[in-house]
Amino acid sequence: MQLLYSSAWSQEKEKLKAFKSDINNATITRVENAEKYMEELSSKFLDSIKELEEQRKKNAELENELKSLKESINNINNEQTASIEKRLTELEVKTGKHDFDKLQLEHDKLLSNFNTLSKDYAQAKVMLEQIKLLLMTDYTSRFNSKGTSDNKLKGIVEEINKIQLPKEKPTPSPSPTATPTASPIATSTPSTATNLPKDTSSTATQPEKEENFIEKYPLPARQSFCRQPENLRKFQKECLPYL
């Protein structure tokens, strides 16, 4: 607003240059023009005063609205703060005081136990798969050697095939008796009637490039590992309940 008035006053000063006093050129026309200019300037001045008053009035209204908004915001914040404090007080009364340092220690301990159990569970899954492959190879060899007349062996092989192994498993640790250069044992090819049921549950989930356990560990090593008393006891105690 101040810049606007300054610009208008500069324009008026330019107009005043034409009305400088000149005794030798004092004519009625110049006097009439001066009177006309003064009337115009007075009218503009009154209009400017009115605009200034209106602007002051608008500013006062805006200040009142701003003050009202600030008060409303403060009231809302105070109400919300009081509500939150009330809820916190009620929760403290219900739950009581907690020792957060103690809770943090308990949390860390539980997390450590969970990680340990997760590792043990992963190792158990690997052991279960290895034992299934060992049992499958052993009983398949017996079944092929005796033929289809031994229904007990056939039933055992079918039950082994039904065992569902986990899809995701960590890399098994190598057996101390493993000889990776040996090839699987050769058995006579049975007729169509003596073909064993395929283990679709494990072969369907194994990747194509996954290392073959049977090819990595020969049959004598697997049989020797399974027939050791400590391994049998460990199998009966830890793995047999999951079969």
CSV table of C-alpha atoms in Angstrom, one decimal:
chain,number,residue,atom,x,y,z
A,1,MET,CA,0.0,0.0,0.0
A,2,GLN,CA,2.8,2.4,0.8
A,3,LEU,CA,4.5,1.7,-2.5
A,4,LEU,CA,1.2,2.4,-4.3
A,5,TYR,CA,0.8,5.8,-2.6
A,6,SER,CA,4.5,6.6,-3.3
A,7,SER,CA,4.0,5.9,-7.0
A,8,ALA,CA,0.8,8.0,-7.1
A,9,TRP,CA,2.5,10.9,-5.4
A,10,SER,CA,5.4,10.8,-7.9
A,11,GLN,CA,2.9,11.1,-10.7
A,12,GLU,CA,1.2,14.0,-9.1
A,13,LYS,CA,4.5,15.9,-8.6
A,14,GLU,CA,5.1,15.6,-12.3
A,15,LYS,CA,1.8,17.3,-12.9
A,16,LEU,CA,2.6,20.1,-10.4
A,17,LYS,CA,5.6,21.2,-12.5
A,18,ALA,CA,3.1,22.7,-15.0
A,19,PHE,CA,1.7,25.0,-12.3
A,20,LYS,CA,4.9,26.6,-11.0
A,21,SER,CA,4.4,30.3,-10.2
A,22,ASP,CA,5.2,32.6,-13.2
A,23,ILE,CA,4.3,36.3,-12.6
A,24,ASN,CA,4.7,37.1,-16.2
A,25,ASN,CA,2.4,34.4,-17.3
A,26,ALA,CA,-0.5,34.7,-14.8
A,27,THR,CA,-3.6,34.0,-16.9
A,28,ILE,CA,-7.1,33.0,-16.0
A,29,THR,CA,-6.7,29.7,-17.9
A,30,ARG,CA,-3.8,28.7,-15.7
A,31,VAL,CA,-5.7,29.6,-12.5
A,32,GLU,CA,-8.7,27.6,-13.7
A,33,ASN,CA,-6.5,24.6,-14.5
A,34,ALA,CA,-4.9,24.9,-11.1
A,35,GLU,CA,-8.3,24.9,-9.3
A,36,LYS,CA,-9.4,21.9,-11.4
A,37,TYR,CA,-6.3,20.0,-10.5
A,38,MET,CA,-6.7,20.8,-6.8
A,39,GLU,CA,-10.2,19.5,-6.8
A,40,GLU,CA,-9.1,16.3,-8.6
A,41,LEU,CA,-6.2,15.9,-6.1
A,42,SER,CA,-8.6,16.4,-3.2
A,43,SER,CA,-11.0,13.8,-4.5
A,44,LYS,CA,-8.2,11.3,-5.0
A,45,PHE,CA,-7.0,12.0,-1.5
A,46,LEU,CA,-10.4,11.3,0.0
A,47,ASP,CA,-10.7,8.1,-2.0
A,48,SER,CA,-7.3,7.0,-0.7
A,49,ILE,CA,-8.4,7.7,2.9
A,50,LYS,CA,-11.5,5.5,2.3
A,51,GLU,CA,-9.5,2.7,0.9
A,52,LEU,CA,-7.1,2.9,3.8
A,53,GLU,CA,-9.9,2.7,6.3
A,54,GLU,CA,-11.4,-0.3,4.5
A,55,GLN,CA,-8.0,-2.0,4.5
A,56,ARG,CA,-7.6,-1.4,8.2
A,57,LYS,CA,-11.1,-2.8,8.8
A,58,LYS,CA,-10.2,-5.9,6.8
A,59,ASN,CA,-6.9,-6.3,8.6
A,60,ALA,CA,-8.7,-6.1,12.0
A,61,GLU,CA,-11.2,-8.8,10.8
A,62,LEU,CA,-8.3,-11.0,9.7
A,63,GLU,CA,-6.5,-10.5,13.0
A,64,ASN,CA,-9.7,-11.5,14.9
A,65,GLU,CA,-10.1,-14.6,12.7
A,66,LEU,CA,-6.5,-15.5,13.2
A,67,LYS,CA,-6.8,-15.1,17.0
A,68,SER,CA,-9.9,-17.3,17.0
A,69,LEU,CA,-8.2,-20.0,15.0
A,70,LYS,CA,-5.2,-20.0,17.4
A,71,GLU,CA,-7.5,-20.3,20.4
A,72,SER,CA,-9.4,-23.1,18.7
A,73,ILE,CA,-6.1,-25.0,17.9
A,74,ASN,CA,-5.0,-24.5,21.5
A,75,ASN,CA,-8.3,-25.8,22.8
A,76,ILE,CA,-8.1,-28.9,20.6
A,77,ASN,CA,-4.5,-29.6,21.6
A,78,ASN,CA,-5.3,-29.2,25.2
A,79,GLU,CA,-8.2,-31.6,24.9
A,80,GLN,CA,-6.2,-34.2,23.0
A,81,THR,CA,-3.3,-33.8,25.5
A,82,ALA,CA,-5.7,-34.3,28.4
A,83,SER,CA,-7.3,-37.3,26.8
A,84,ILE,CA,-3.9,-38.9,26.1
A,85,GLU,CA,-2.7,-38.3,29.7
A,86,LYS,CA,-5.9,-39.8,31.0
A,87,ARG,CA,-5.5,-42.9,28.9
A,88,LEU,CA,-1.9,-43.3,29.9
A,89,THR,CA,-2.8,-42.9,33.6
A,90,GLU,CA,-5.5,-45.6,33.2
A,91,LEU,CA,-3.1,-47.9,31.4
A,92,GLU,CA,-0.5,-47.4,34.2
A,93,VAL,CA,-3.1,-48.3,36.8
A,94,LYS,CA,-4.1,-51.5,34.9
A,95,THR,CA,-0.7,-52.7,34.0
A,96,GLY,CA,1.4,-51.3,36.9
A,97,LYS,CA,4.9,-50.2,36.6
A,98,HIS,CA,7.4,-52.1,34.4
A,99,ASP,CA,11.1,-52.6,34.7
A,100,PHE,CA,12.0,-51.9,31.1
A,101,ASP,CA,15.7,-52.9,31.6
A,102,LYS,CA,14.5,-56.3,32.9
A,103,LEU,CA,12.1,-56.7,30.1
A,104,GLN,CA,14.9,-56.0,27.6
A,105,LEU,CA,17.1,-58.6,29.2
A,106,GLU,CA,14.3,-61.2,29.0
A,107,HIS,CA,13.6,-60.2,25.4
A,108,ASP,CA,17.3,-60.7,24.5
A,109,LYS,CA,17.3,-64.0,26.2
A,110,LEU,CA,14.2,-65.2,24.4
A,111,LEU,CA,15.6,-64.1,21.1
A,112,SER,CA,18.9,-66.0,21.8
A,113,ASN,CA,16.9,-69.1,22.7
A,114,PHE,CA,14.8,-68.7,19.5
A,115,ASN,CA,17.9,-68.4,17.3
A,116,THR,CA,19.4,-71.6,19.0
A,117,LEU,CA,16.1,-73.5,18.5
A,118,SER,CA,16.0,-72.3,14.9
A,119,LYS,CA,19.5,-73.7,14.2
A,120,ASP,CA,18.6,-77.0,16.0
A,121,TYR,CA,15.4,-77.3,13.9
A,122,ALA,CA,17.3,-76.7,10.7
A,123,GLN,CA,19.8,-79.3,11.6
A,124,ALA,CA,17.0,-81.8,12.5
A,125,LYS,CA,15.4,-81.2,9.1
A,126,VAL,CA,18.7,-82.0,7.4
A,127,MET,CA,19.2,-85.1,9.5
A,128,LEU,CA,15.6,-86.3,8.7
A,129,GLU,CA,16.2,-86.0,5.0
A,130,GLN,CA,19.5,-87.9,5.2
A,131,ILE,CA,17.9,-90.6,7.3
A,132,LYS,CA,15.0,-90.9,4.8
A,133,LEU,CA,17.5,-91.3,1.9
A,134,LEU,CA,19.5,-93.9,3.9
A,135,LEU,CA,16.4,-95.9,4.8
A,136,MET,CA,15.1,-95.7,1.2
A,137,THR,CA,18.4,-97.0,-0.2
A,138,ASP,CA,18.7,-99.8,2.3
A,139,TYR,CA,15.2,-101.1,2.0
A,140,THR,CA,15.1,-100.6,-1.7
A,141,SER,CA,18.1,-102.8,-2.0
A,142,ARG,CA,16.5,-105.5,0.2
A,143,PHE,CA,13.2,-105.2,-1.7
A,144,ASN,CA,14.9,-105.7,-5.1
A,145,SER,CA,16.9,-108.6,-3.9
A,146,LYS,CA,13.9,-110.5,-2.5
A,147,GLY,CA,11.3,-109.5,-5.1
A,148,THR,CA,7.7,-108.6,-4.6
A,149,SER,CA,6.9,-111.6,-2.4
A,150,ASP,CA,8.0,-109.7,0.8
A,151,ASN,CA,4.9,-107.5,1.5
A,152,LYS,CA,6.4,-106.2,4.7
A,153,LEU,CA,9.4,-104.7,2.9
A,154,LYS,CA,7.1,-103.3,0.3
A,155,GLY,CA,5.0,-101.6,2.9
A,156,ILE,CA,8.0,-100.1,4.6
A,157,VAL,CA,9.3,-98.7,1.3
A,158,GLU,CA,5.9,-97.2,0.5
A,159,GLU,CA,5.7,-95.6,4.0
A,160,ILE,CA,9.1,-94.1,3.5
A,161,ASN,CA,8.0,-92.7,0.2
A,162,LYS,CA,5.1,-90.9,1.9
A,163,ILE,CA,7.4,-89.0,4.3
A,164,GLN,CA,7.1,-85.3,3.5
A,165,LEU,CA,10.4,-83.5,3.9
A,166,PRO,CA,10.8,-79.7,4.2
A,167,LYS,CA,11.2,-77.7,1.0
A,168,GLU,CA,13.8,-75.3,2.4
A,169,LYS,CA,16.8,-76.8,4.2
A,170,PRO,CA,20.3,-75.7,5.0
A,171,THR,CA,23.4,-77.3,3.5
A,172,PRO,CA,24.0,-80.6,5.3
A,173,SER,CA,27.4,-81.1,7.0
A,174,PRO,CA,29.5,-83.8,5.3
A,175,SER,CA,29.6,-87.2,7.1
A,176,PRO,CA,33.1,-88.2,8.4
A,177,THR,CA,32.8,-91.6,6.6
A,178,ALA,CA,31.7,-90.1,3.3
A,179,THR,CA,33.6,-90.8,0.1
A,180,PRO,CA,32.3,-88.5,-2.6
A,181,THR,CA,34.0,-90.3,-5.5
A,182,ALA,CA,32.0,-93.5,-5.2
A,183,SER,CA,29.0,-94.2,-7.4
A,184,PRO,CA,25.7,-95.7,-6.2
A,185,ILE,CA,25.3,-99.5,-5.9
A,186,ALA,CA,24.2,-101.3,-9.0
A,187,THR,CA,21.1,-103.5,-8.6
A,188,SER,CA,19.3,-105.7,-11.0
A,189,THR,CA,16.5,-104.0,-12.8
A,190,PRO,CA,13.2,-105.4,-11.7
A,191,SER,CA,10.3,-106.1,-14.0
A,192,THR,CA,7.4,-103.7,-14.4
A,193,ALA,CA,5.5,-105.5,-11.7
A,194,THR,CA,8.3,-105.1,-9.2
A,195,ASN,CA,9.0,-101.4,-9.8
A,196,LEU,CA,8.9,-99.4,-6.6
A,197,PRO,CA,6.6,-96.4,-6.1
A,198,LYS,CA,8.5,-93.2,-6.8
A,199,ASP,CA,9.1,-90.6,-4.1
A,200,THR,CA,7.2,-87.7,-5.7
A,201,SER,CA,7.1,-85.7,-2.5
A,202,SER,CA,10.8,-85.1,-2.4
A,203,THR,CA,11.8,-85.1,-6.1
A,204,ALA,CA,9.1,-82.6,-6.9
A,205,THR,CA,10.5,-80.0,-4.6
A,206,GLN,CA,14.2,-80.5,-5.1
A,207,PRO,CA,16.0,-78.1,-7.6
A,208,GLU,CA,17.5,-79.7,-10.7
A,209,LYS,CA,21.0,-78.8,-9.8
A,210,GLU,CA,20.8,-80.0,-6.2
A,211,GLU,CA,23.6,-82.4,-5.2
A,212,ASN,CA,22.4,-86.1,-5.1
A,213,PHE,CA,22.9,-87.5,-1.6
A,214,ILE,CA,22.9,-91.1,-2.9
A,215,GLU,CA,25.6,-90.4,-5.5
A,216,LYS,CA,27.7,-88.5,-3.0
A,217,TYR,CA,27.7,-91.2,-0.3
A,218,PRO,CA,28.0,-94.9,-1.3
A,219,LEU,CA,25.8,-97.7,0.1
A,220,PRO,CA,28.4,-99.3,2.3
A,221,ALA,CA,29.1,-96.0,4.1
A,222,ARG,CA,25.4,-95.3,4.5
A,223,GLN,CA,24.7,-98.8,5.9
A,224,SER,CA,27.7,-98.5,8.3
A,225,PHE,CA,26.5,-95.1,9.5
A,226,CYS,CA,22.9,-96.3,10.0
A,227,ARG,CA,23.9,-99.5,11.9
A,228,GLN,CA,26.1,-97.8,14.4
A,229,PRO,CA,24.4,-98.0,17.9
A,230,GLU,CA,24.8,-94.4,18.7
A,231,ASN,CA,23.3,-93.3,15.4
A,232,LEU,CA,20.4,-95.6,15.8
A,233,ARG,CA,19.6,-94.4,19.3
A,234,LYS,CA,19.8,-90.8,18.1
A,235,PHE,CA,17.5,-91.6,15.2
A,236,GLN,CA,14.9,-93.4,17.4
A,237,LYS,CA,15.0,-90.5,20.0
A,238,GLU,CA,15.1,-87.4,17.7
A,239,CYS,CA,13.8,-88.3,14.3
A,240,LEU,CA,11.5,-91.4,14.5
A,241,PRO,CA,8.6,-89.4,16.1
A,242,TYR,CA,8.5,-87.2,12.9
A,243,LEU,CA,8.3,-90.1,10.5
